[in-house]
XYZ file of C-alpha atoms in Angstrom:
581
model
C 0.000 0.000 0.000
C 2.672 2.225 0.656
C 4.218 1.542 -2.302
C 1.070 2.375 -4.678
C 0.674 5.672 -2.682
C 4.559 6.521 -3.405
C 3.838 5.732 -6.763
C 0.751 7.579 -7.232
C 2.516 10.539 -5.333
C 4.846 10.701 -8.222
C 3.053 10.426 -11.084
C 0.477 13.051 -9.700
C 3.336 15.103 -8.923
C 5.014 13.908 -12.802
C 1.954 15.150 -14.360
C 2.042 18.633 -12.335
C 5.157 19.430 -14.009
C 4.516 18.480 -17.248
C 1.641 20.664 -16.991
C 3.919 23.539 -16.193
C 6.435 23.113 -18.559
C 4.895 21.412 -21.314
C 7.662 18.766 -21.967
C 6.891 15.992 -24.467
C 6.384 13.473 -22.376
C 7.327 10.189 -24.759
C 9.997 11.443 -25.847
C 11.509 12.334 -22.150
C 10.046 8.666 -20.884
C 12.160 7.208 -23.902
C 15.064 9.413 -23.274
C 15.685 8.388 -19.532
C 14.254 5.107 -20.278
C 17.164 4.042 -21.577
C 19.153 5.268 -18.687
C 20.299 2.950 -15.896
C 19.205 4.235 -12.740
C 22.411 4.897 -10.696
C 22.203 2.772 -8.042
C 19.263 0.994 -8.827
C 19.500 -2.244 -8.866
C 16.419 -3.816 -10.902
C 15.392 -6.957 -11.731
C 13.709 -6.731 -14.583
C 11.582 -4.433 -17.209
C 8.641 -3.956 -14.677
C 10.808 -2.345 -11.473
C 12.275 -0.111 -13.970
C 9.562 2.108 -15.050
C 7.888 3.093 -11.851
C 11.832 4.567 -11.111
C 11.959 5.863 -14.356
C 8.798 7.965 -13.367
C 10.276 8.550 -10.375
C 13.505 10.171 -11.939
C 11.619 12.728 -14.606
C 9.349 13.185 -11.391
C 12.212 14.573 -9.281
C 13.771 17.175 -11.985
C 12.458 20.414 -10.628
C 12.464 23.657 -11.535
C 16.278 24.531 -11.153
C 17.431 21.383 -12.689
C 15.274 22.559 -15.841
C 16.666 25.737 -15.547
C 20.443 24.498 -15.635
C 19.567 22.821 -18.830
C 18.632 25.726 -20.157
C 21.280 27.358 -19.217
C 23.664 24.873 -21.094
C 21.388 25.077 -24.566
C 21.878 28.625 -23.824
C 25.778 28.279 -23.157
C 26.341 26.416 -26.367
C 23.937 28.675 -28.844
C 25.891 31.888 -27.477
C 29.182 29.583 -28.534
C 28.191 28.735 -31.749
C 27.432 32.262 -32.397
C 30.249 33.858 -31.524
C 32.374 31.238 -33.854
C 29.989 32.648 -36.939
C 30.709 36.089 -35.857
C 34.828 35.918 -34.896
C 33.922 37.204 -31.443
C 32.395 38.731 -29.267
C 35.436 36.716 -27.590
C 34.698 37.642 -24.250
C 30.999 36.491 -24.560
C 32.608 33.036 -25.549
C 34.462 32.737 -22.100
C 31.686 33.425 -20.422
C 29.323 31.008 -22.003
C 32.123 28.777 -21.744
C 32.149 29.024 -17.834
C 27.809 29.332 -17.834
C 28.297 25.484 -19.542
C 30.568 24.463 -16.828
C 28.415 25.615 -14.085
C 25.170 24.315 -15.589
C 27.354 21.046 -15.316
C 28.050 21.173 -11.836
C 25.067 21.823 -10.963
C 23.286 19.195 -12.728
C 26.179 16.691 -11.031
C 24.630 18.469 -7.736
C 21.330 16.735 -8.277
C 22.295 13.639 -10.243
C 24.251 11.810 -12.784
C 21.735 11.980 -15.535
C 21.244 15.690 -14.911
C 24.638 16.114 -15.040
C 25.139 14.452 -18.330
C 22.135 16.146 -20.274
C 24.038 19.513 -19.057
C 26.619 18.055 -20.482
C 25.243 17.175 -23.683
C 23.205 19.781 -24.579
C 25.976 22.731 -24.799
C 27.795 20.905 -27.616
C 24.560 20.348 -29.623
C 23.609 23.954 -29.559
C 27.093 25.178 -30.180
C 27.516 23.176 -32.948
C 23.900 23.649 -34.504
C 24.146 27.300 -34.246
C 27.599 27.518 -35.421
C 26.937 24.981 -38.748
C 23.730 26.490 -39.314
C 25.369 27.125 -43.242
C 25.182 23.394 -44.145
C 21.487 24.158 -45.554
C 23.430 25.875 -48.481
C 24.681 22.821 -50.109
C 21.344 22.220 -51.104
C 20.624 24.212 -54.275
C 17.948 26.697 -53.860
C 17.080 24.703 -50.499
C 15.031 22.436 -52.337
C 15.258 19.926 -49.173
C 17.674 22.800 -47.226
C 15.582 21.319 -43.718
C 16.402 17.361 -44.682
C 20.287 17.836 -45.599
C 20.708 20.791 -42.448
C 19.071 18.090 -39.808
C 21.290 15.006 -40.885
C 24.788 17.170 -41.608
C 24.117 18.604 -37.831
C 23.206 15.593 -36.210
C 26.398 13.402 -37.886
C 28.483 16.503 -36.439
C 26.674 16.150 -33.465
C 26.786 12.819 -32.835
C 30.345 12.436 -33.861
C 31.204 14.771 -31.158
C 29.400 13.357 -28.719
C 30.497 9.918 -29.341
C 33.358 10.334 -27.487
C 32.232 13.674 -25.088
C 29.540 11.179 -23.430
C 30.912 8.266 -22.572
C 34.223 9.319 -21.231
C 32.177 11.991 -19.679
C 30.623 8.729 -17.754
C 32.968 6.364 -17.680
C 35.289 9.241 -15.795
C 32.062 10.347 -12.886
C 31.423 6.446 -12.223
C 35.133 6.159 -11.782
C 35.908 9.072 -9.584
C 33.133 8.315 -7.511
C 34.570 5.192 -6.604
C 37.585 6.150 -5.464
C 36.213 9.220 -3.465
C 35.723 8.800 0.403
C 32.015 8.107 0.630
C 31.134 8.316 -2.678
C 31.396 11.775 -2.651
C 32.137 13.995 -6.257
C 33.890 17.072 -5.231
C 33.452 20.325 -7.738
C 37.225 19.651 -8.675
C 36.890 16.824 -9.820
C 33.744 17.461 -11.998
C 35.982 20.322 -13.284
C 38.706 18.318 -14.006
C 36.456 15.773 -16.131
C 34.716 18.350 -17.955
C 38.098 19.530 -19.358
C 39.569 16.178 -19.947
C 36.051 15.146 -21.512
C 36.490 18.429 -24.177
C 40.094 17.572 -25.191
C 39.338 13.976 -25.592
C 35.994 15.414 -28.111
C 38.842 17.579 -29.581
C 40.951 14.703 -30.440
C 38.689 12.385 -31.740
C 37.964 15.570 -34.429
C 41.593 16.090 -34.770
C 42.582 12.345 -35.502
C 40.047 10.936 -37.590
C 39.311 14.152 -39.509
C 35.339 14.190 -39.290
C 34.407 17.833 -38.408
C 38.082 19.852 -38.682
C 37.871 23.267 -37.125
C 34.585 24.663 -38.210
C 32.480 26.502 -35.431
C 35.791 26.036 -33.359
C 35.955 27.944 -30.357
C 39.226 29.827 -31.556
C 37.521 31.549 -34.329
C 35.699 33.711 -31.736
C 39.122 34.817 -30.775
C 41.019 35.269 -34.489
C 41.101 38.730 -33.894
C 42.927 38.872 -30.458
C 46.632 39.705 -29.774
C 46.576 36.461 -27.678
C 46.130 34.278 -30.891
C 48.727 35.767 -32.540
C 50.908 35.443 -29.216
C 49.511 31.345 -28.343
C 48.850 29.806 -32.143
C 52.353 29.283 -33.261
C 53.499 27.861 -29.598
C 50.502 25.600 -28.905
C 48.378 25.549 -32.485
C 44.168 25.275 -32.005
C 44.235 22.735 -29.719
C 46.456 23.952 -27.171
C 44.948 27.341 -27.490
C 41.417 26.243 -26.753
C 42.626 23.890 -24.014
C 44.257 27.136 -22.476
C 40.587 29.023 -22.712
C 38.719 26.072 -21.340
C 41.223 25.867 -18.464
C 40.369 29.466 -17.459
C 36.773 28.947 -17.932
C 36.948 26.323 -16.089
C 38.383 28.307 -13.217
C 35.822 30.961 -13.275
C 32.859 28.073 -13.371
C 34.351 26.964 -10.173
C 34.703 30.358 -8.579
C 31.348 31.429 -9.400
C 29.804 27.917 -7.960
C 31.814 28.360 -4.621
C 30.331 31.800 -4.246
C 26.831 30.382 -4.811
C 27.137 27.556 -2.920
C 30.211 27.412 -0.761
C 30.996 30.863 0.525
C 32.011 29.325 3.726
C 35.156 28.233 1.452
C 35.600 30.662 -0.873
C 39.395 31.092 -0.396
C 41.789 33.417 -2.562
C 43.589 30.351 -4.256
C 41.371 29.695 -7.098
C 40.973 33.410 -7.606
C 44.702 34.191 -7.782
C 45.316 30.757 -9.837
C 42.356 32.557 -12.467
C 44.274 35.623 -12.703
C 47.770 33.934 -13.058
C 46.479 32.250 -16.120
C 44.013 34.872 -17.514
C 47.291 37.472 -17.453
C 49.441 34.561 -18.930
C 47.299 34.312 -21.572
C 46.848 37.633 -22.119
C 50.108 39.407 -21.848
C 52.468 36.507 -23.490
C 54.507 38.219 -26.233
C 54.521 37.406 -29.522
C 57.319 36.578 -32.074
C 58.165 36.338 -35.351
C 59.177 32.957 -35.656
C 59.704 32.546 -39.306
C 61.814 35.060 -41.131
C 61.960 36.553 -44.679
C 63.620 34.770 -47.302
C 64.238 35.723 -51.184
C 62.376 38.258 -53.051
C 58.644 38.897 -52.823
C 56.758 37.038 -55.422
C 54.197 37.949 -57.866
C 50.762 36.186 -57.721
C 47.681 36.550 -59.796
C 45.203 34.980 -58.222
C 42.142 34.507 -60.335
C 38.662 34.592 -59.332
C 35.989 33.402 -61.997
C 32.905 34.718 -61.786
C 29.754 31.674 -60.952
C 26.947 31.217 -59.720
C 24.884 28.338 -57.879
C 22.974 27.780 -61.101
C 25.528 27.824 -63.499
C 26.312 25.128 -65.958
C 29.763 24.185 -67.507
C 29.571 24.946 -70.787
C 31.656 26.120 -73.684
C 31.073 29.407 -72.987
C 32.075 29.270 -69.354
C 35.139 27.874 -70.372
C 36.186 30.223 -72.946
C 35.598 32.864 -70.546
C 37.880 31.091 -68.074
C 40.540 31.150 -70.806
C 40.224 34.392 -71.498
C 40.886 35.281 -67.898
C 43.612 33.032 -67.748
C 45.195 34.462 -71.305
C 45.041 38.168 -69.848
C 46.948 37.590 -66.403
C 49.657 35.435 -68.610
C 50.306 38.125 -70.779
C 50.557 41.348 -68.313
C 52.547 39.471 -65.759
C 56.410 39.887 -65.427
C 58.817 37.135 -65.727
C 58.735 34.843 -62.351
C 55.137 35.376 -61.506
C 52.564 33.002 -60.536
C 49.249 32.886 -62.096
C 47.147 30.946 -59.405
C 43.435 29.650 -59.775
C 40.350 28.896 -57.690
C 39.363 24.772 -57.229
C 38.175 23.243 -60.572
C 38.904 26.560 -62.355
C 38.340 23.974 -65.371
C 35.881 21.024 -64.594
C 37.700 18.554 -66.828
C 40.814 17.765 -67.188
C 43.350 19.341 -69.682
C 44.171 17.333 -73.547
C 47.136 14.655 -73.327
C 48.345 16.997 -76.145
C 47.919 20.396 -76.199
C 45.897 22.031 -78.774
C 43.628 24.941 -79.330
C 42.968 27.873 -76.192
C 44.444 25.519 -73.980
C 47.799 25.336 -75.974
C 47.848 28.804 -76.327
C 48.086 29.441 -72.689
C 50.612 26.989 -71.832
C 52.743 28.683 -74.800
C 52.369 31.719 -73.664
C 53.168 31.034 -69.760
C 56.373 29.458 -71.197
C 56.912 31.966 -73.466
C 57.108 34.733 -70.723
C 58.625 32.626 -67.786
C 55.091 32.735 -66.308
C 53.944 29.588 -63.700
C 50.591 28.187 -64.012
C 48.962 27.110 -60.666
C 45.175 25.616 -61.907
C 42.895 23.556 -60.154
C 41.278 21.090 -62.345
C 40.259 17.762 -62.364
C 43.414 14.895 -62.790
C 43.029 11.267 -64.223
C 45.828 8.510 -62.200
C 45.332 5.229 -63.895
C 45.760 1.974 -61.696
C 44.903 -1.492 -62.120
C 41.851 -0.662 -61.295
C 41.044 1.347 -64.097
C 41.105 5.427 -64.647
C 40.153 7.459 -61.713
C 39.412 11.444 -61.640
C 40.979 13.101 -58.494
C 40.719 17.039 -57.597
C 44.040 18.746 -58.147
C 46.405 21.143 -58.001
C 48.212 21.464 -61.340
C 51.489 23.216 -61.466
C 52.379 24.324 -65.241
C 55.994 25.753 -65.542
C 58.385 26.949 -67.734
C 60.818 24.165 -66.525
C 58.739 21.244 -64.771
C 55.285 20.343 -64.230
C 54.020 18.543 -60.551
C 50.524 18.074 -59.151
C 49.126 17.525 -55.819
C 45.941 15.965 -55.449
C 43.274 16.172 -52.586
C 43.499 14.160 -49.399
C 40.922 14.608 -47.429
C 37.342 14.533 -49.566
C 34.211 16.460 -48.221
C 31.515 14.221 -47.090
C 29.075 13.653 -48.872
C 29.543 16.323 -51.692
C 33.368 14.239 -53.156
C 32.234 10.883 -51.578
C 29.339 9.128 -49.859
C 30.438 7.346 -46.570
C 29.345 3.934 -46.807
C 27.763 4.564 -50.449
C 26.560 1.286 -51.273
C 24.317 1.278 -48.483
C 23.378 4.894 -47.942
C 23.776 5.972 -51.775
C 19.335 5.888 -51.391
C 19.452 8.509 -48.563
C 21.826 10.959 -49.809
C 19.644 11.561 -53.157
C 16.533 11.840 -50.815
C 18.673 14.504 -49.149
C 19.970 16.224 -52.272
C 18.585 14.842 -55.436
C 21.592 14.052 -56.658
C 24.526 11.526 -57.162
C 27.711 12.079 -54.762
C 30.738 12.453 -57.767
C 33.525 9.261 -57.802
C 35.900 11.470 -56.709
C 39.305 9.536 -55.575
C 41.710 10.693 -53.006
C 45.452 11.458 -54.026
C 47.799 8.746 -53.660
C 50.671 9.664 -50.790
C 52.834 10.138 -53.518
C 50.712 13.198 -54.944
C 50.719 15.243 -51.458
C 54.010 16.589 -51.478
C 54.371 20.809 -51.550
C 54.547 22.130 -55.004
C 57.866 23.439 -56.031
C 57.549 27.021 -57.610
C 60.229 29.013 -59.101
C 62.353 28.825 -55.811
C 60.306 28.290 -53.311
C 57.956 25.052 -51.926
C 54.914 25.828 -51.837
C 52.208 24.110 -49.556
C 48.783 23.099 -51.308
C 45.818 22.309 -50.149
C 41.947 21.910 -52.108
C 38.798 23.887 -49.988
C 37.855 22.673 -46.960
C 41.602 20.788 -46.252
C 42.050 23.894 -44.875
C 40.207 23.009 -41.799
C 42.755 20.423 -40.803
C 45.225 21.776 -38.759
C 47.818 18.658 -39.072
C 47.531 18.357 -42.725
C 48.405 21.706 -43.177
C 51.472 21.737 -40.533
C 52.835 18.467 -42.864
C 53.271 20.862 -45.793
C 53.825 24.195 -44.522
C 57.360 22.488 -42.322
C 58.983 23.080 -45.681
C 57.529 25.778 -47.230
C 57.919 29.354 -48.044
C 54.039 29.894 -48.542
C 50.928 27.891 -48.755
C 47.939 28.458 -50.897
C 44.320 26.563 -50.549
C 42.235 26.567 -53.718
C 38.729 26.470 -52.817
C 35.075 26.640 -54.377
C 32.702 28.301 -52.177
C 29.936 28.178 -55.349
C 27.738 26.401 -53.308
C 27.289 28.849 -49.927
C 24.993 31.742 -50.118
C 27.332 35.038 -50.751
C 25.746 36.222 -47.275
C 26.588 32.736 -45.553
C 28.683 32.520 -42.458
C 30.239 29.897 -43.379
C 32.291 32.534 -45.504
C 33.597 34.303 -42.459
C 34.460 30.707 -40.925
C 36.574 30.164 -43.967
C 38.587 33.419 -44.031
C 39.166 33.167 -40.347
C 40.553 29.577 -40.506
C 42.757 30.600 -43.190
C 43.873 32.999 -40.612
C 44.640 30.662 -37.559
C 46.190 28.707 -40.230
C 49.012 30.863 -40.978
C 49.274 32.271 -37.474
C 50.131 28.257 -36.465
C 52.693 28.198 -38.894
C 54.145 31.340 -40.051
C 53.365 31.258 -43.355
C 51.263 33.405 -45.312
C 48.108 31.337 -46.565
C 46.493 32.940 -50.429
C 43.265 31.552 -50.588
C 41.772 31.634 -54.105
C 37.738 31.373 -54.442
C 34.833 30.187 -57.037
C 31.813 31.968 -55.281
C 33.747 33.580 -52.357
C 36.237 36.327 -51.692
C 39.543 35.439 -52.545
C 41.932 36.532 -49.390
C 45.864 37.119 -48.958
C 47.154 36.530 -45.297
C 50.486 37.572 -43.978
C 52.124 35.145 -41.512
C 50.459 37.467 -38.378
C 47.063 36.600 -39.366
C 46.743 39.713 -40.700
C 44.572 40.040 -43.750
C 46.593 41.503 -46.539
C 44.012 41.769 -49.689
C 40.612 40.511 -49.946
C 38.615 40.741 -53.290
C 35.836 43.510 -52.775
C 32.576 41.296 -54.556
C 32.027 37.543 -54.960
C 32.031 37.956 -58.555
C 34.936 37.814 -61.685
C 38.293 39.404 -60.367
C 42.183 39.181 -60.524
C 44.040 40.236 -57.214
C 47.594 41.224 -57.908
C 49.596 40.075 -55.268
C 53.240 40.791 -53.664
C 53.647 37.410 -51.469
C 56.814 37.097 -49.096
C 58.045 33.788 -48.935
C 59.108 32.763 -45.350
C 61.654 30.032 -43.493
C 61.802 28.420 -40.174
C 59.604 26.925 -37.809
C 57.232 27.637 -35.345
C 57.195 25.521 -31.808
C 53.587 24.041 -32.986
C 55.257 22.605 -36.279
C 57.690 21.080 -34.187
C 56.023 19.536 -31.114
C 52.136 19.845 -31.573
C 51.953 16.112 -31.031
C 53.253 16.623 -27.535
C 51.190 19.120 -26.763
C 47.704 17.589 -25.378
C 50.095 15.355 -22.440
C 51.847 18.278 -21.307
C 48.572 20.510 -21.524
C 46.114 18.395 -19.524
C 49.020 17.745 -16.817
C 49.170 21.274 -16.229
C 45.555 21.652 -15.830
C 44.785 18.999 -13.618
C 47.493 20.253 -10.786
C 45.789 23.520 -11.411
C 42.648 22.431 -10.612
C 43.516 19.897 -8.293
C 45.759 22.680 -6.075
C 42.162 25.112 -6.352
C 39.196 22.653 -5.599
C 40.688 20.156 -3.179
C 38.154 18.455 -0.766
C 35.049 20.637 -2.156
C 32.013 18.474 -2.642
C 29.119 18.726 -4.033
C 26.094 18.299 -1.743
C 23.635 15.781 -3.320
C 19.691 16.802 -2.824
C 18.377 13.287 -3.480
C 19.529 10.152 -4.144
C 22.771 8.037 -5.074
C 24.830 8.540 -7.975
């Protein structure tokens, strides 16, 4: 009997605050129904709802509130990577996440984790909102912008979650009483983030779009941090001090008693570390500035390759030839020419190449490149150099999902043209052999094909040896008033701030950009449309610390932040309201 009255106490009170805040019930039921119920020992399906019940029962008002305070956190995150800043905002939101996570801990494990949880799927939703503009026209803009976000999503989550778990279950087991203390939680929050920032690092899935060091591209404390630690480092030096303030903003709400000057000076230490280390130049001039043409052909999301269109092309590539001086470089956008050039020259195309020789000009054009194999003939995306004394290529490595290839193709081939109408192009990635830097005139030169870009250690294998880099791109596809434009130009930037290199990126559809080895933006195009920049490019030598060591870097990093948090938090728990964990 008093068992059916506990029950019916719940539900009634269940239903009371569903009532108030309207939560879809099945879907919250399903949600926590497949969470084991920490400490809970059942015995089989019919003991398990009545606790389920129980647990969506017992989240109250404040517990709702934290999670809105992490959807909040990671929204304000993901817009402040569109928007290259407010980078203040994006500390702050930073610490809001890690406070919404200590206080879900407070009431319980599950609370904890949707806090947890729900930050990153925000963030990463707000700040890839531009996948809808792959989709032409957005013919099914809602389809392909709910599937890219949730593989981004759930690729980051895949490893955020479970460590997240695996880490609380373990640390409560070795804490006196079973006890979490706020330090702890701290400390797995940050190892939980790098260990999400690996995964993306190592296997390449999501590179650094809607990163949390766009927000600060434009600070002196990139410039000063990026070529010692790279992106990674960086952001695991902002998520330490956030981390800090999270924990001196809970002990003021909830332990003033302890509130001791420790984890304020330790906050300070690092904020002024991070904001007044110096910057150097570490790369130096070397040879004679350079002359690049970098040529931006005028598109549009509806155009067709035609004849026309590639006439035009030619004729843009024929004027730069024959107005540059001796030793220039006469650089393209990706697939400048859609199919590949004649075995033997002949016609426009033969014309060019004469000329370029003719006048001591290089040709740098990204086109389409045919490697034949036992397999048969396969069409990669290149880089083709054209000069007077050698020719090289370098074909693409990494391949954008779903618009170069189809993960998993013969089984999802179906869903992709229910997502885009279309057929993913057999594009194959360069062999090893094709991703060395191109050597031009005296100088290697680092390539990389669009979105490449967004992988920091791909880029750091080619720019070790070269002078400059350059990233062809085609940016037809993105809405000229798309953020994913500004995520573009300011990658480029943290790109050659990392190595010390200055980055040309040339553009189909976007704004072709010149970038001196500061970051700084040198020469942008002014309109999306047909243009020729003329360009004086210093090439540079050396290294920076991050092309040297970056693989050392997450070790050293999350030693140093675990004896900073461990020498701030020691022995504060955090009081549980109800239940076990």
């Amino acid at each position: 009997m008093l068992e059916s009255n506990h029950l019916n106490g719940a539900a009634s009170h269940f239903c009371d605050f569903k009532c108030r805040y309207d939560l879809p019930t099945s879907a919250l039921l399903a949600l926590v129904g497949r969470v084991r119920m920490w400490g809970a020992r059942p015995t089989g399906v019919a003991p398990l709802v009545p606790r389920v019940v129980a647990q969506v029962a017992a989240l109250q008002s404040h517990s709702l509130a934290l999670a809105i305070l992490s959807a909040t956190a990671g929204c304000l995150l993901g817009w402040c990577t569109n928007h290259a800043g407010p980078w203040s905002l994006s500390l702050l939101a930073l610490g809001a996440w890690q406070v919404s996570v200590l206080g879900g801990c407070r009431h319980s494990l599950f609370v904890g984790g949707l806090t947890m949880a729900l930050a990153p799927i925000f963030w990463l939703s707000a700040g890839m909102f531009w996948v809808s503009d792959f989709v032409p026209d957005g013919m099914h803009a809602s389809r392909w912008q709910a599937v890219s976000v949730a593989f981004a999503v759930c690729a980051s989550l895949a490893c955020l979650l479970p460590l997240w778990f695996l880490l609380v279950l373990g640390a409560r087991r070795i804490q006196p009483n079973r006890r979490l203390n706020a330090g702890t939680v701290a400390g797995i929050w940050v190892l939980s983030q790098w260990a999400a920032m690996e995964l993306a690092r190592t296997t390449g899935l999501i590179g650094n779009y809607a990163t949390l060091s766009l927000a600060w591209v434009d600070t002196p404390f990139a410039r000063a941090w990026l070529p010692l630690v790279g992106v990674q480092g960086f952001e695991m030096l902002l998520v330490a001090l956030a981390s800090l303030l999270g924990l001196m903003v809970w002990r003021k709400l909830h332990e003033p008693e302890l509130a001791s000057r420790r984890s304020a000076l330790t906050a300070l230490t690092l904020a002024l570390l991070l904001v007044f280390m110096p910057s150097a130049d570490w790369t130096s001039p070397v040879g004679e500035p350079l002359a690049v043409y970098a040529l931006q052909p005028s598109t549009s999301r509806q155009q067709e390759w035609t004849v026309a269109v590639r006439d035009q092309r030619l004729d843009q590539l024929l004027h730069a030839t024959a107005f540059a001086e001796p030793g220039a470089i006469a650089l393209s956008s990706e697939t400048f020419f859609v199919e590949p050039p004649p075995n033997e020259g002949y016609g426009r195309w033969k014309e060019a190449t004469q000329l370029a020789s003719d006048r001591q000009v290089h040709l740098v054009i990204g086109l389409p490149y045919g490697l034949r194999d036992n397999a048969g003939l396969h069409l990669m995306n290149a880089v083709v150099q054209i000069s007077p004394q050698q020719e090289s290529v370098y074909a693409k490595q990494k391949l954008a999902p779903i618009g170069e290839y189809l993960p998993g193709a013969k089984w999802l081939g179906p869903l992709y043209e229910w997502l885009t109408d279309a057929k993913t192009a057999d594009v194959a990635i360069g062999p090893p052999g094709l991703a060395e830097p191109l050597f031009i005139g005296e100088h290697f030169v680092g390539a990389s094909i669009c979105h490449e870009l967004a992988f920091s250690d791909l880029i750091r294998q080619g720019a070790k040896v070269s002078g400059w880099m350059v990233n062809l791109a085609n940016d037809a596809w993105a809405k000229n008033d798309s953020s994913y434009h500004k995520q573009v130009r300011s990658i480029a930037r943290l790109r050659a701030m990392e190595n010390g290199k200055t980055v040309v990126r040339v553009s189909e559809g976007g704004k072709s950009v010149s970038i001196d080895s500061a970051g700084r933006v040198i020469e942008e195009a002014g309109s999306f449309g047909e243009t020729t920049l003329k360009l004086q490019i210093q090439p540079r030598s050396g290294y920076t610390p991050f092309n040297i060591i970056s693989n050392y870097l997450p070790v050293l990093g999350i030693g140093i932040l675990f004896l900073c948090l461990a020498w701030t938090t020691n022995h504060i728990e955090i009081p549980r309201t109800r239940g076990e964990y």
